[in-house]
mmCIF file of C-alpha atoms and ligand atoms in Angstrom:
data_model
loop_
_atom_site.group_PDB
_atom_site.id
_atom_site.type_symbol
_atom_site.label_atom_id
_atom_site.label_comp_id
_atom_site.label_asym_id
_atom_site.label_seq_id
_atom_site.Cartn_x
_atom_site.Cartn_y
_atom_site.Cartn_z
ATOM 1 C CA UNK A 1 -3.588 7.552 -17.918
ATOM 2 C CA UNK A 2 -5.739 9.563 -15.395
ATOM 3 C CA UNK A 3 -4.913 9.820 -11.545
ATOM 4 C CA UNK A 4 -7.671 8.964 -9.442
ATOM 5 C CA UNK A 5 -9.120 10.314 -6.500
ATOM 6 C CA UNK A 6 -7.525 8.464 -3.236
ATOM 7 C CA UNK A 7 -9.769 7.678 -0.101
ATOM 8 C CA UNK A 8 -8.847 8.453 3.431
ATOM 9 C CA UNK A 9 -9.736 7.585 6.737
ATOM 10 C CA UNK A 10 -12.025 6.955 8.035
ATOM 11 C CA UNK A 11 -13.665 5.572 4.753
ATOM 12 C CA UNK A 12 -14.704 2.236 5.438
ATOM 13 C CA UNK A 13 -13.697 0.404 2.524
ATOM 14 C CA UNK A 14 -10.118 0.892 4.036
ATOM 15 C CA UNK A 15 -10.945 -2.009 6.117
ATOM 16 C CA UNK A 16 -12.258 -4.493 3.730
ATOM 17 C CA UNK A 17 -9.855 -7.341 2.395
ATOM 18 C CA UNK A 18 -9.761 -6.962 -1.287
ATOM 19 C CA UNK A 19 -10.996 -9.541 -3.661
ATOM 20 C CA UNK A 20 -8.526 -11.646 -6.076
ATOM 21 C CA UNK A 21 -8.065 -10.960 -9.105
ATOM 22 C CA UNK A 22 -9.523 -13.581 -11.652
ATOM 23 C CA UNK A 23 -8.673 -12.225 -15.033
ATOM 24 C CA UNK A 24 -5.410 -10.060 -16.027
ATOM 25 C CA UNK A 25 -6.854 -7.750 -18.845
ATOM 26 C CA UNK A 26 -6.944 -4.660 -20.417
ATOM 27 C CA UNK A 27 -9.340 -2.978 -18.072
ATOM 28 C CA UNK A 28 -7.165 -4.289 -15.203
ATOM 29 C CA UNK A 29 -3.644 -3.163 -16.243
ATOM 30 C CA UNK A 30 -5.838 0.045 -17.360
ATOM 31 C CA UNK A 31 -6.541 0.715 -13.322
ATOM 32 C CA UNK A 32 -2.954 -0.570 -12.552
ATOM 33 C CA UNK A 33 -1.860 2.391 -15.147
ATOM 34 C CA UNK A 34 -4.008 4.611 -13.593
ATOM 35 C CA UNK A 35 -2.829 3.962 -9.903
ATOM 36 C CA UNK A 36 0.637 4.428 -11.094
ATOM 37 C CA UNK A 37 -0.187 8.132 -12.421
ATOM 38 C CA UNK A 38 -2.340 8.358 -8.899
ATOM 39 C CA UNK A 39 0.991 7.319 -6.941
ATOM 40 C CA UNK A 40 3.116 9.673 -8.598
ATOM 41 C CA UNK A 41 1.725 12.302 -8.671
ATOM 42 C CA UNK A 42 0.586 12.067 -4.768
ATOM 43 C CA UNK A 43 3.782 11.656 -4.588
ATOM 44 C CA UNK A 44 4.167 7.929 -2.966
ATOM 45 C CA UNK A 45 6.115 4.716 -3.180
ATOM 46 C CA UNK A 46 2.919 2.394 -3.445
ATOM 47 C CA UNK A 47 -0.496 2.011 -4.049
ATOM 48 C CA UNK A 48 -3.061 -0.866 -3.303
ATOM 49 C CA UNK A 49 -6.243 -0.514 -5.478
ATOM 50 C CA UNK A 50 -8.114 -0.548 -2.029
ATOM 51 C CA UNK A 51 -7.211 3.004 -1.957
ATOM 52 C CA UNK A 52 -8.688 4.518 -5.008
ATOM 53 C CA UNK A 53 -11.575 2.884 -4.405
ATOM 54 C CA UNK A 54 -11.260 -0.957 -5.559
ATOM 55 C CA UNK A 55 -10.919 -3.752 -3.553
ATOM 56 C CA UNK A 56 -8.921 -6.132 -5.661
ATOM 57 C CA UNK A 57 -5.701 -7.344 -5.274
ATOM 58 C CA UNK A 58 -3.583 -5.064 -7.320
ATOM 59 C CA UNK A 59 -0.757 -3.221 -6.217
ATOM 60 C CA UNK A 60 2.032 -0.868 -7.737
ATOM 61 C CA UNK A 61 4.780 0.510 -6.083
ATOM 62 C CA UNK A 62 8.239 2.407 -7.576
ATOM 63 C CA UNK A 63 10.861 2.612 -4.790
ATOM 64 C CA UNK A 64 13.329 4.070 -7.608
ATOM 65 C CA UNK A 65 15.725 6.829 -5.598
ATOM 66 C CA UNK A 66 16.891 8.159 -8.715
ATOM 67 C CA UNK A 67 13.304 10.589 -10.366
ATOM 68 C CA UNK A 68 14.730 10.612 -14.051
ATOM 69 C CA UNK A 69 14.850 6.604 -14.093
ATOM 70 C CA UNK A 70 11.240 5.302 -12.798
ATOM 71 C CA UNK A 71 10.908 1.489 -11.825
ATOM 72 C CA UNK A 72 7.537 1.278 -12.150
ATOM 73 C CA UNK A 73 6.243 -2.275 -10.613
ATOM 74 C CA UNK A 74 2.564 -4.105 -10.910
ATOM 75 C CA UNK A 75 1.926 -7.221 -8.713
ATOM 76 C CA UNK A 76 -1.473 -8.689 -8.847
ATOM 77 C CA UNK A 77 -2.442 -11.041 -6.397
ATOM 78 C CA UNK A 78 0.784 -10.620 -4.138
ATOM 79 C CA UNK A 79 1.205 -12.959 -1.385
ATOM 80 C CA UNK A 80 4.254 -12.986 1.047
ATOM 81 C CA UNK A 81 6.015 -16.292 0.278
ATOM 82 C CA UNK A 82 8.560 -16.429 2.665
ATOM 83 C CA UNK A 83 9.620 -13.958 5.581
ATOM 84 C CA UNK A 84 13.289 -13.868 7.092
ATOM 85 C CA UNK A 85 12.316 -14.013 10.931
ATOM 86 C CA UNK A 86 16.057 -13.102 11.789
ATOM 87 C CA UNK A 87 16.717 -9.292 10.401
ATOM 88 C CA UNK A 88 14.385 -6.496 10.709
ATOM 89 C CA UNK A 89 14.097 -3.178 9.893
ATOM 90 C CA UNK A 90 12.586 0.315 11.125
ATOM 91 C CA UNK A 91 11.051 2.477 8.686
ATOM 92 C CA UNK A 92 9.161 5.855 9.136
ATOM 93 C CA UNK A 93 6.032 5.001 7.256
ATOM 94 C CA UNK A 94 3.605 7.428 5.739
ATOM 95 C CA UNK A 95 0.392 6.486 4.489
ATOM 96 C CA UNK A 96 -1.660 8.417 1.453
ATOM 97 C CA UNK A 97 -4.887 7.159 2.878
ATOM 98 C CA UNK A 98 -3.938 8.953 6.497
ATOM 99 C CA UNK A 99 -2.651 12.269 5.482
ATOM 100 C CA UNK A 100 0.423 14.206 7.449
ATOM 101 C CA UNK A 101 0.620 11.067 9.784
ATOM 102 C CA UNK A 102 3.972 9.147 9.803
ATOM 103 C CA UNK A 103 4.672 6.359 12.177
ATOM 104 C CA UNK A 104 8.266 3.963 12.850
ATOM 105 C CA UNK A 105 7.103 0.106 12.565
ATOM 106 C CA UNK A 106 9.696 -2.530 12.959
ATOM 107 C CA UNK A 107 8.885 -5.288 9.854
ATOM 108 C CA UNK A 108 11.135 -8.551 8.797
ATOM 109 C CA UNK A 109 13.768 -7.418 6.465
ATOM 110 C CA UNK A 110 14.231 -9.388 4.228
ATOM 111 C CA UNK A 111 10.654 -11.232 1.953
ATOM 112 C CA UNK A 112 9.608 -13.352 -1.112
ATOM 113 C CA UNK A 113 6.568 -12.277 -2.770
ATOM 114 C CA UNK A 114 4.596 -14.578 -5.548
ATOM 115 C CA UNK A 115 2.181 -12.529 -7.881
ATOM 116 C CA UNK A 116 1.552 -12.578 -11.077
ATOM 117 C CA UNK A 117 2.557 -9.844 -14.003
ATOM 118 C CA UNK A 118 0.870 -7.519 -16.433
ATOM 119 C CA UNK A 119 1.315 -10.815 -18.492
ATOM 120 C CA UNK A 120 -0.942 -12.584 -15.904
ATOM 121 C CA UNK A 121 2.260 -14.711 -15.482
ATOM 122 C CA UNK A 122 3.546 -15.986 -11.688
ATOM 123 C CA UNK A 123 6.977 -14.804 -10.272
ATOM 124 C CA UNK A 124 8.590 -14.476 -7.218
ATOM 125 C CA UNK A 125 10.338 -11.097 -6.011
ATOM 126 C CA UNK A 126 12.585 -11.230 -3.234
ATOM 127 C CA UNK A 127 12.571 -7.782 -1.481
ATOM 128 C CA UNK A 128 14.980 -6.036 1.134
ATOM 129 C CA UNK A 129 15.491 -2.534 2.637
ATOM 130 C CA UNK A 130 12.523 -0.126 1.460
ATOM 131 C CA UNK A 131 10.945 -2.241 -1.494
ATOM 132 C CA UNK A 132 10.627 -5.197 1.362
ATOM 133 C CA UNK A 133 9.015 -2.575 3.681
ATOM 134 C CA UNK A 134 6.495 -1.326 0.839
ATOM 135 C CA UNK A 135 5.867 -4.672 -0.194
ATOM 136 C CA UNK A 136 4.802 -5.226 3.276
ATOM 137 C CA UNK A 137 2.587 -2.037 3.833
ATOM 138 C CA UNK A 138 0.718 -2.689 0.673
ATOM 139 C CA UNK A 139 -0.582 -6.268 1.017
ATOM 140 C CA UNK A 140 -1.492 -5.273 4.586
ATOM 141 C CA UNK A 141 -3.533 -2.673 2.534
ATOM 142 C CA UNK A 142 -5.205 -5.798 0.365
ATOM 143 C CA UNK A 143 -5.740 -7.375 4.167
ATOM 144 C CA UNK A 144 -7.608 -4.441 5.292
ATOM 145 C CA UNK A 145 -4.876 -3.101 7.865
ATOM 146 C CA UNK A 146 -3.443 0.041 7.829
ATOM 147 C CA UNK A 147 -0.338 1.398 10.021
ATOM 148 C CA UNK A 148 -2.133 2.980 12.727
ATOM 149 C CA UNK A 149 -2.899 -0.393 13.701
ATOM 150 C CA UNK A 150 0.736 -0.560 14.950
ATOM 151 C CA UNK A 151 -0.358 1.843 17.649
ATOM 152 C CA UNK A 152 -1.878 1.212 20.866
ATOM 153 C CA UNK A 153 -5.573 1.083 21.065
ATOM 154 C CA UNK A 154 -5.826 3.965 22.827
ATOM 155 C CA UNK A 155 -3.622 5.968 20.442
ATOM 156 C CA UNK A 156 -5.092 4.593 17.159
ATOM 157 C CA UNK A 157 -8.939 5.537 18.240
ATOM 158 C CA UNK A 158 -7.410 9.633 19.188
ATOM 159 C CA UNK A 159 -6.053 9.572 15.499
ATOM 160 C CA UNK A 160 -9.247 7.807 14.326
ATOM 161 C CA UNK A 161 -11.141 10.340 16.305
ATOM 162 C CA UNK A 162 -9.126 13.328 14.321
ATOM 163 C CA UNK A 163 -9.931 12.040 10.850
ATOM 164 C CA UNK A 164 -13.714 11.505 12.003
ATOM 165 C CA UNK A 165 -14.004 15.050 12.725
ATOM 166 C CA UNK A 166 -12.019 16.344 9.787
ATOM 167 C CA UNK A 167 -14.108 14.084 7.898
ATOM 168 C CA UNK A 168 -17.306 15.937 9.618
ATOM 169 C CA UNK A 169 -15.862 19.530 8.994
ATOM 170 C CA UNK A 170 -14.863 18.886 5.801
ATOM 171 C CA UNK A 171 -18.656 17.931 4.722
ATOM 172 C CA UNK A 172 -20.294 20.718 6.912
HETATM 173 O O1 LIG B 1 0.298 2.829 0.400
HETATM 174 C C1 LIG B 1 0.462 4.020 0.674
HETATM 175 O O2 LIG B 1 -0.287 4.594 1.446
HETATM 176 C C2 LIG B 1 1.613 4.751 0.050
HETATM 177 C C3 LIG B 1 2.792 4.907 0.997
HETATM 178 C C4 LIG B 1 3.664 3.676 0.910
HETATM 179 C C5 LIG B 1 4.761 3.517 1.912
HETATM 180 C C6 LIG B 1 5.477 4.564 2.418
HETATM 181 C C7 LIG B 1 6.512 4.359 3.317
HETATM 182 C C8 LIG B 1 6.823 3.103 3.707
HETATM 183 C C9 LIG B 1 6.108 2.064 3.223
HETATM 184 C C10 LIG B 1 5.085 2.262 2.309
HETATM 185 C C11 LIG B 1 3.557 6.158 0.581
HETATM 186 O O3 LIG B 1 4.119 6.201 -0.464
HETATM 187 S S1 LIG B 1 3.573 7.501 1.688
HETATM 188 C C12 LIG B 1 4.590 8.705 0.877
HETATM 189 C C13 LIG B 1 6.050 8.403 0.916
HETATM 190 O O4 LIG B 1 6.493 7.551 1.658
HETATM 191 C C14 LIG B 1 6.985 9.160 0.053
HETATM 192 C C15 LIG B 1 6.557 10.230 -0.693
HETATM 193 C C16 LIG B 1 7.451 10.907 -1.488
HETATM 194 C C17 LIG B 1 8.768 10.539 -1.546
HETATM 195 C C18 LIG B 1 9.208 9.460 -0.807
HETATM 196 C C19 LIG B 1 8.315 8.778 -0.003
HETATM 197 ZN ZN1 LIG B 2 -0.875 3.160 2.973
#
């Protein structure tokens, strides 16, 4: 496994909607490996493939509390199947594509997710608390939305501004 590097805003594939997959195979659950050794050593929670570069719908996330027992978890093509409109919940979110920025979005609770598994199987996850949060933030990653889009317009184009000129210093 190799971690890979992870883009950041304002790269512009960040705002593409990733492609399905078609075939579950070796090269596939190779990148899913990959992304796993990307995420934790970051460290992060989730990762779409988006983010290291390929826009397909892969995601894996590990929302384990406890380091010396890792829950590592790979959903390809993840959909939200159903959302509980009732109950939701406030979570400080960080991004690794928008570095040292952390925002509080309000998202439903309680989800189902359909994907399929490393087996190319389909199953259906139900999610609360912080997996149903991640869930969340990572297929809006396959939709091409990111959190700052929670923010006003006004506020998201100052923090788009920042990364544009860190982006411009950083290449100078
Ligand atoms: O997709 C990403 O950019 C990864 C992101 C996922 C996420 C974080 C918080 C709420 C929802 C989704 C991260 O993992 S940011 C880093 C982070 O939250 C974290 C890092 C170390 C320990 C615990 C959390
Ligand atoms: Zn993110």
């Amino acid at each position: 496994m190799s971690a890979l590097p992870i883009i950041t805003l304002p790269d512009p594939l960040l705002r593409k909607v990733s492609k399905p997959v078609e075939t579950v195979d070796a090269e596939l659950l190779k990148l899913a490996d990959d992304m796993l050794e990307t995420m934790y050593d970051a460290p992060g929670i989730g990762l779409a493939a988006v983010q290291v570069g390929v826009p397909k719908r892969l995601i894996v996330l590990d929302v384990s509390e406890d380091d010396d027992t890792p829950r590592p978890m790979t959903l390809i093509n993840p959909e939200v199947l159903k959302i509980d409109g009732e109950r939701t919940r406030m979570h400080e979110e960080g991004c690794l594509s928008i570095p040292d920025f952390r925002l509080e979005i309000e998202r439903p609770a309680s989800i189902v997710v359909g994907y399929l598994d490393r087996e190319g199987k389909p199953q259906e996850l139900p999610a609360e608390g912080l997996l149903a949060t991640a869930l969340q933030h990572e297929i809006d990653h396959l939709n091409g939305k990111l959190i700052i889009d929670f923010l006003s317009r006004l506020k998201r184009d100052i923090v788009v501004r920042k990364f544009k000129k860190m982006a411009r210093e950083a290449s100078a």
